[in-house]
Short mmCIF file of C-alpha atoms in Angstrom, two decimals:
data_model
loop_
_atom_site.label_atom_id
_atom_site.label_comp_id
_atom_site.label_asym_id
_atom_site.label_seq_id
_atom_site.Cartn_x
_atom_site.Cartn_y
_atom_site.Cartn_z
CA UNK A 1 30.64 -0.62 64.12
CA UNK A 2 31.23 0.51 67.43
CA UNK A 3 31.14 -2.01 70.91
CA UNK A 4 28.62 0.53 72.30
CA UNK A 5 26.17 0.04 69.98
CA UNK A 6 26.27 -3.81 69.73
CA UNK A 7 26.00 -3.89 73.70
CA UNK A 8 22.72 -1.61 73.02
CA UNK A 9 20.67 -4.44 71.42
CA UNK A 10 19.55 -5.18 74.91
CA UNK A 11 16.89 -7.75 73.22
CA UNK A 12 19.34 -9.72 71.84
CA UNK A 13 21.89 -9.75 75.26
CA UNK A 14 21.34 -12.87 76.80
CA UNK A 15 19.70 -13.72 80.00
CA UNK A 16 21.14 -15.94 83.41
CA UNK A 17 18.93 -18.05 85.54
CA UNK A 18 18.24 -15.76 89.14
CA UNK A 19 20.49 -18.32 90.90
CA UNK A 20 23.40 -18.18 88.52
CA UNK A 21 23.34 -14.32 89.02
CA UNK A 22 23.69 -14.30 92.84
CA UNK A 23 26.55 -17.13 92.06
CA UNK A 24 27.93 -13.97 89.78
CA UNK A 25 27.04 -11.56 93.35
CA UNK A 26 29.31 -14.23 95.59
CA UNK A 27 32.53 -13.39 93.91
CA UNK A 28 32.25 -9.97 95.49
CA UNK A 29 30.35 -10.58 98.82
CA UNK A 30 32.63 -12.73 101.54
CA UNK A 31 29.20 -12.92 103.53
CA UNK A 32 27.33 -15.28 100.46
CA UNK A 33 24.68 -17.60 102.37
CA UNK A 34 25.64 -20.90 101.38
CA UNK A 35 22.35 -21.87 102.91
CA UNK A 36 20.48 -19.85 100.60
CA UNK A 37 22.46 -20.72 97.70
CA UNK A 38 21.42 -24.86 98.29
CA UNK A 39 17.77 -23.44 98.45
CA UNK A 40 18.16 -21.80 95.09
CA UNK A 41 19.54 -24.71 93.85
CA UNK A 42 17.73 -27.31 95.04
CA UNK A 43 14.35 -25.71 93.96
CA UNK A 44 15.27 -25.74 90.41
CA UNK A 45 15.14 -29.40 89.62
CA UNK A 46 16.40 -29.77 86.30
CA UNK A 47 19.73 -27.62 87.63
CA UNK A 48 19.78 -29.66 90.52
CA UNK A 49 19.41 -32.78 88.22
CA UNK A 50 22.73 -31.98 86.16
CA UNK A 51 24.64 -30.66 89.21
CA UNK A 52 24.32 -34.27 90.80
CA UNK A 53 25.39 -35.77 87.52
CA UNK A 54 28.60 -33.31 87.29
CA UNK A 55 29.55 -34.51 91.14
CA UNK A 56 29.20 -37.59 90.64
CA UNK A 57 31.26 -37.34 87.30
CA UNK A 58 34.38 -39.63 86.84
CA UNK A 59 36.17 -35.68 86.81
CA UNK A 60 36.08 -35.92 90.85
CA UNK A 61 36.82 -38.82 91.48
CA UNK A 62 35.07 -39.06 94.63
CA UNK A 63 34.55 -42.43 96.91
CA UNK A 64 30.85 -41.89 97.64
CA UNK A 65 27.87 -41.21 95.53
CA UNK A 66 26.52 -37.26 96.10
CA UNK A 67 22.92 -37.66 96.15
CA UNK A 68 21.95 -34.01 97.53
CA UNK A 69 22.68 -30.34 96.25
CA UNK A 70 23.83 -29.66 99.98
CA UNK A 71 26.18 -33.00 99.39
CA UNK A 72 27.53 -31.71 96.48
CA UNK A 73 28.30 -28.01 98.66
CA UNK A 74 29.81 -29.80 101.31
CA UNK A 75 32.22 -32.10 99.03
CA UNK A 76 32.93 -30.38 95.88
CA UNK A 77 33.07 -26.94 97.60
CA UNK A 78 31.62 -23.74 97.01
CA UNK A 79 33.74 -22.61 93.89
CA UNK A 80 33.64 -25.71 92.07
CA UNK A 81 30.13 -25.88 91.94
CA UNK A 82 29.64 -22.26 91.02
CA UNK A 83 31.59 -23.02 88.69
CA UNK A 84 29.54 -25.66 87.24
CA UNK A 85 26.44 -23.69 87.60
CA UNK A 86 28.23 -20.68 85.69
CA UNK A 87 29.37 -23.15 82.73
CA UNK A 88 26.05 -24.85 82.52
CA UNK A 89 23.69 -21.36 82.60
CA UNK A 90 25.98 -20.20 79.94
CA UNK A 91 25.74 -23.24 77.55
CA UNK A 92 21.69 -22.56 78.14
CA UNK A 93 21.92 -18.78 77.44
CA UNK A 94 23.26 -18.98 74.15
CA UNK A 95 21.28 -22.39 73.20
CA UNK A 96 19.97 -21.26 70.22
CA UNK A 97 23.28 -19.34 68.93
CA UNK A 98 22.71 -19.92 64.71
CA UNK A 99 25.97 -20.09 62.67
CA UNK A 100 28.28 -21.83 64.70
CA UNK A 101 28.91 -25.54 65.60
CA UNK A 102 27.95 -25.20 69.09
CA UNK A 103 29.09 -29.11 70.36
CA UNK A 104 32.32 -28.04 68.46
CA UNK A 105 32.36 -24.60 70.49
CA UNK A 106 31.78 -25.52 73.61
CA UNK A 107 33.95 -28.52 74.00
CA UNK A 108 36.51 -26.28 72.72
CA UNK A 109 35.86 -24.15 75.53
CA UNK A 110 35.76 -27.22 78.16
CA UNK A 111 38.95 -28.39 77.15
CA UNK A 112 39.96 -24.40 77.42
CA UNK A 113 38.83 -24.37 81.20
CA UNK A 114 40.05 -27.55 82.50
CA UNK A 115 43.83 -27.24 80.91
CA UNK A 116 44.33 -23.77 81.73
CA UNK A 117 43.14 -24.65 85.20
CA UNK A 118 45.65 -27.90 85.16
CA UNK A 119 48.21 -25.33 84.24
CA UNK A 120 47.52 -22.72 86.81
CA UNK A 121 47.01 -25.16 89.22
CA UNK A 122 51.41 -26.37 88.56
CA UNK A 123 51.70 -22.61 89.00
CA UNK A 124 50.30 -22.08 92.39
CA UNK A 125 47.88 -19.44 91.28
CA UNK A 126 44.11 -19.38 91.28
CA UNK A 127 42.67 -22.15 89.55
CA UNK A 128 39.35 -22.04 89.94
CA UNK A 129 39.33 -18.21 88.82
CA UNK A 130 41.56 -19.43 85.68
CA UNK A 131 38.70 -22.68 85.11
CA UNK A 132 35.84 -19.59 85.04
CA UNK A 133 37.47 -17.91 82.87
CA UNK A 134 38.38 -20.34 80.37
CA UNK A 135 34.66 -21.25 80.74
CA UNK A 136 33.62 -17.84 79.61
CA UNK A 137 36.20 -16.73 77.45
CA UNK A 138 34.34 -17.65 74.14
CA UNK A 139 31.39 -15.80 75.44
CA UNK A 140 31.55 -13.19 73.28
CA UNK A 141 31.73 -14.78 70.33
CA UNK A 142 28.03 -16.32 70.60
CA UNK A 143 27.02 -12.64 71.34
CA UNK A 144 28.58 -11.99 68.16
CA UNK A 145 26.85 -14.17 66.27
CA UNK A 146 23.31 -13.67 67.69
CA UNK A 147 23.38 -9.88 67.68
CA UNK A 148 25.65 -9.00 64.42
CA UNK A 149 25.41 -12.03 62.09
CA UNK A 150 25.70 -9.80 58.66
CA UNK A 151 28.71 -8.71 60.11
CA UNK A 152 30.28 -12.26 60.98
CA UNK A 153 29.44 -14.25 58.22
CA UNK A 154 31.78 -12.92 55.78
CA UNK A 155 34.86 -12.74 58.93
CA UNK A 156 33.20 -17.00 59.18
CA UNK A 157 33.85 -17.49 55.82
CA UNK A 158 37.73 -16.22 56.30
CA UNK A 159 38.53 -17.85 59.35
CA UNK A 160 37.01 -20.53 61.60
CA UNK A 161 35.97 -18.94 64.80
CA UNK A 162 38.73 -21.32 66.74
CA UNK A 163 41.55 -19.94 64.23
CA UNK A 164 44.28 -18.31 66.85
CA UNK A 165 44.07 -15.42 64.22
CA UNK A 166 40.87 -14.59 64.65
CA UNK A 167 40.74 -11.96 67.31
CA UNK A 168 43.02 -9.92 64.80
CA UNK A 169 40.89 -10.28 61.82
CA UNK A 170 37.60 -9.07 64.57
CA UNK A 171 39.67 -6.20 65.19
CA UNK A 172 40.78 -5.15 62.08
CA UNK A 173 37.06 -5.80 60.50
CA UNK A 174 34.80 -4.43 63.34
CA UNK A 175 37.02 -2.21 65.49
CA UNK A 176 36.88 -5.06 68.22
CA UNK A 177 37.29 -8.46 69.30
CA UNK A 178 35.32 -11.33 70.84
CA UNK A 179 37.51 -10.83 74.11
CA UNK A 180 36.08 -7.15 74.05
CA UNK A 181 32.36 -8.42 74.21
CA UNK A 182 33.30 -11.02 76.55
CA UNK A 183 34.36 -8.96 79.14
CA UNK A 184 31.85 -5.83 78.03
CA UNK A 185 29.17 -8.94 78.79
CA UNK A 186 30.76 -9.58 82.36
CA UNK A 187 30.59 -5.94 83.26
CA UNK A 188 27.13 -6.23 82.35
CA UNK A 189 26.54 -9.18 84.69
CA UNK A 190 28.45 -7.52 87.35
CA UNK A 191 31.80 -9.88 87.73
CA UNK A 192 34.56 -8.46 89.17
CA UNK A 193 37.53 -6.59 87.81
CA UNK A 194 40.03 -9.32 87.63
CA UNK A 195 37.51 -11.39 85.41
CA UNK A 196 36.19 -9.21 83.33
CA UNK A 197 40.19 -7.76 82.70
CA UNK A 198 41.52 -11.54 81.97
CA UNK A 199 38.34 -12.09 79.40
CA UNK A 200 39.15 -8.99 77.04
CA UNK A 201 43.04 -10.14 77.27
CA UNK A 202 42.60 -13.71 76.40
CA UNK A 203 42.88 -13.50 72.52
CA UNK A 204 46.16 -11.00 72.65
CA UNK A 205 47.63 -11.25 76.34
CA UNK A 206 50.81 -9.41 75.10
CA UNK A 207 48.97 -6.45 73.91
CA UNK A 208 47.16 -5.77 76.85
CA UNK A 209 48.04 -2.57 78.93
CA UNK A 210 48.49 -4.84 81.70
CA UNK A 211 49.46 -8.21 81.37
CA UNK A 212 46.87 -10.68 83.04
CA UNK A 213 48.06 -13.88 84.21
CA UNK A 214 44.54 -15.55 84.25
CA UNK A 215 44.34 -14.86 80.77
CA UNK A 216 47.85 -16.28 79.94
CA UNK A 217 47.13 -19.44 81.25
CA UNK A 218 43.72 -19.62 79.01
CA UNK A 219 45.50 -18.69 76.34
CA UNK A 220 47.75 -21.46 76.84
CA UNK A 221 44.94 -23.89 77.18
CA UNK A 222 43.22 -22.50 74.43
CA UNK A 223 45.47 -23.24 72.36
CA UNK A 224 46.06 -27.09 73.23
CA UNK A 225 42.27 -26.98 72.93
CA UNK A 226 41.81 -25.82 69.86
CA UNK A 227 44.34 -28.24 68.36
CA UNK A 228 42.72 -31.03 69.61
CA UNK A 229 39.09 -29.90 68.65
CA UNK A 230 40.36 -28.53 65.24
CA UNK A 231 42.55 -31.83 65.01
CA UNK A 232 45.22 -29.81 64.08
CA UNK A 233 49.18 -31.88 62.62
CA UNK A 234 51.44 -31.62 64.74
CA UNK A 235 53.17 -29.51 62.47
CA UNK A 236 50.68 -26.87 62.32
CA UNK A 237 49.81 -26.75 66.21
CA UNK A 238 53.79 -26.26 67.44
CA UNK A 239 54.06 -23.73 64.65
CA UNK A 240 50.93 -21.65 65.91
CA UNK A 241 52.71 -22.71 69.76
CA UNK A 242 52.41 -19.06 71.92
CA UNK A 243 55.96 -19.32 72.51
CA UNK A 244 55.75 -15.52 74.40
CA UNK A 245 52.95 -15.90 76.44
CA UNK A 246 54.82 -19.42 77.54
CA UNK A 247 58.34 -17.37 78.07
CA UNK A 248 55.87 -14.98 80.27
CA UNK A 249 54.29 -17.22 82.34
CA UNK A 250 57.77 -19.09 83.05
CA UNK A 251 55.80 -22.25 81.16
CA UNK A 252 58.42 -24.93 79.73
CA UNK A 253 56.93 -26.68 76.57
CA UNK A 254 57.06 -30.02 77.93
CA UNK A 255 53.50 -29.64 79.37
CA UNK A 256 51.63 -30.40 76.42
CA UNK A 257 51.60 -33.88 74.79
CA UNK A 258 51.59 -32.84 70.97
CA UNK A 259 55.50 -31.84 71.73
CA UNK A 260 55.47 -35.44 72.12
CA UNK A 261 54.41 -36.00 69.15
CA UNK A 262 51.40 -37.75 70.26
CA UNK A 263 48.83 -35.75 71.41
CA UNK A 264 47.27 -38.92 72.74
CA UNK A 265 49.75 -39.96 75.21
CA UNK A 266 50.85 -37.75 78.41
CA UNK A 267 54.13 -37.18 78.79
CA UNK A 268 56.23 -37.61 82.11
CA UNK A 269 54.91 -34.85 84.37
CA UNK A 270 52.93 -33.25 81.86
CA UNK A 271 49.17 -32.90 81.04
CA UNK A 272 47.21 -35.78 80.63
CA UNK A 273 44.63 -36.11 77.30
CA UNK A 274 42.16 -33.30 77.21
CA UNK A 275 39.70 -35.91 76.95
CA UNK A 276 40.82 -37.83 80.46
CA UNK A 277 41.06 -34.52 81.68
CA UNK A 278 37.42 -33.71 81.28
CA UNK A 279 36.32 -36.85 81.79
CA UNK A 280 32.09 -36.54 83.01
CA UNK A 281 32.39 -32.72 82.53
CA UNK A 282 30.49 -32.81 78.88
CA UNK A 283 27.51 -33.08 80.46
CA UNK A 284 28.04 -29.30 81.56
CA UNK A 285 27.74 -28.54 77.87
CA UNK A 286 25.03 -30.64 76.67
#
């Protein structure tokens, strides 16, 4: 099978709300009405309805109550809640996914976005372009699933979808990998370059022409994510450990708390639980 003719299926590619697509348009265009944007947003209620819940989340920790979309604008900024928007049109776009445990898949990817932004974050580098693209990364994989499912059943029955060797199996069984349709998807919706680059690196940074530092870092929280989802031993998850991508990014394993041994307990300095980390953010993904 080639990537072409899965990305051909244009009945089965899924479809973004108008207002998510101009959010899309605004990583490109520096002259993005803001205005506009609140209009958007505020005339689809149900949107509107889960952005106010998301801002007013225990994740921000803010001192007021955010009652208004324009609120929400003004003290979550512009990025953050595109990036909300982005998660939550996603998780609606691929609702009806069959073969997969979505709850399971998209915390997965929650916990993906908001360690590899923690990470990035300690690193000085973009963090909100990181967050989007942990968001996103498993993208790909829905596609997958909806357009091809002869094809991934039998790869489903080898390897959960979460299994850090999956991306290998996908490429040695189709000729491709989820990170391939994830970024062949973001082409498609028009993100830029750097985006749609870190999305088809994310399951093998190392083998990428060039290496992508966005897609190190979600790497790296993908994999703390997937141990906690999975409930992975501690054994198991600091065997499976990326210790290259880590030596690439200059990343010391103390971050994580499984080298702790307790992957319920923060370390000095280092990451809190993916679950306090997220904390108010499943409503994105519900």
């Amino acid at each position: 099978m080639e990537l072409k003719s899965l990305l051909e299926q244009t009945n089965k590619l899924p479809t973004i709300p108008k207002v998510a697509q101009q959010l899309i348009a605004s990583f490109s265009d520096e002259d993005v009405s803001i205005d506009d944007i609140s209009r958007q947003l505020s005339a689809d209620p149900a949107l509107s309805a889960k952005l106010l819940r998301l801002a007013n989340s225990a994740y921000f920790h803010l001192s007021r109550t955010i009652g208004t979309v324009d609120d929400a604008l003004r003290m979550l900024g512009f990025v953050m809640v595109r990036n909300l928007v982005l998660g939550n049109s996603m998780t609606a776009a691929f609702r009806n996914t069959k073969g997969m445990d979505l709850q399971q898949f998209w915390r997965y990817n929650l916990y993906t976005a908001c360690a590899s932004r923690w990470l990035a974050g300690r690193d000085g580098v973009n963090a909100d372009l990181v967050f989007t693209v942990g968001l996103m990364h498993g993208i790909g994989q829905l596609h997958m699933h909806a357009a091809i499912p002869e094809a991934m059943a039998p790869i489903d029955k080898k390897l959960n979808v979460l299994d850090p060797g999956r991306a290998e199996l996908e490429q040695q069984t189709l000729g491709f990998h989820y990170g391939d349709v994830s970024g062949a998807l973001a082409k498609i919706w028009n993100f830029p370059e750097p985006i749609l680059l870190a999305l088809q690196s994310v399951p093998l940074p190392l083998a990428a022409t060039e290496f992508s530092e966005p897609a190190g870092w979600v790497h790296m929280g993908a994999w703390l994510a997937r141990t906690e989802v999975l409930k992975t031993a501690g054994d198991e998850s600091l065997a499976s450990y990326p210790t290259e991508v880590a030596k690439r990014l200059r990343l010391k394993p103390d971050w994580a708390p499984v080298h702790g041994g307790d992957a319920s307990c923060p370390l000095e300095d280092g990451m809190p639980p993916l679950k306090e980390l997220t904390d108010g953010l499943e409503a994105m993904i519900s």
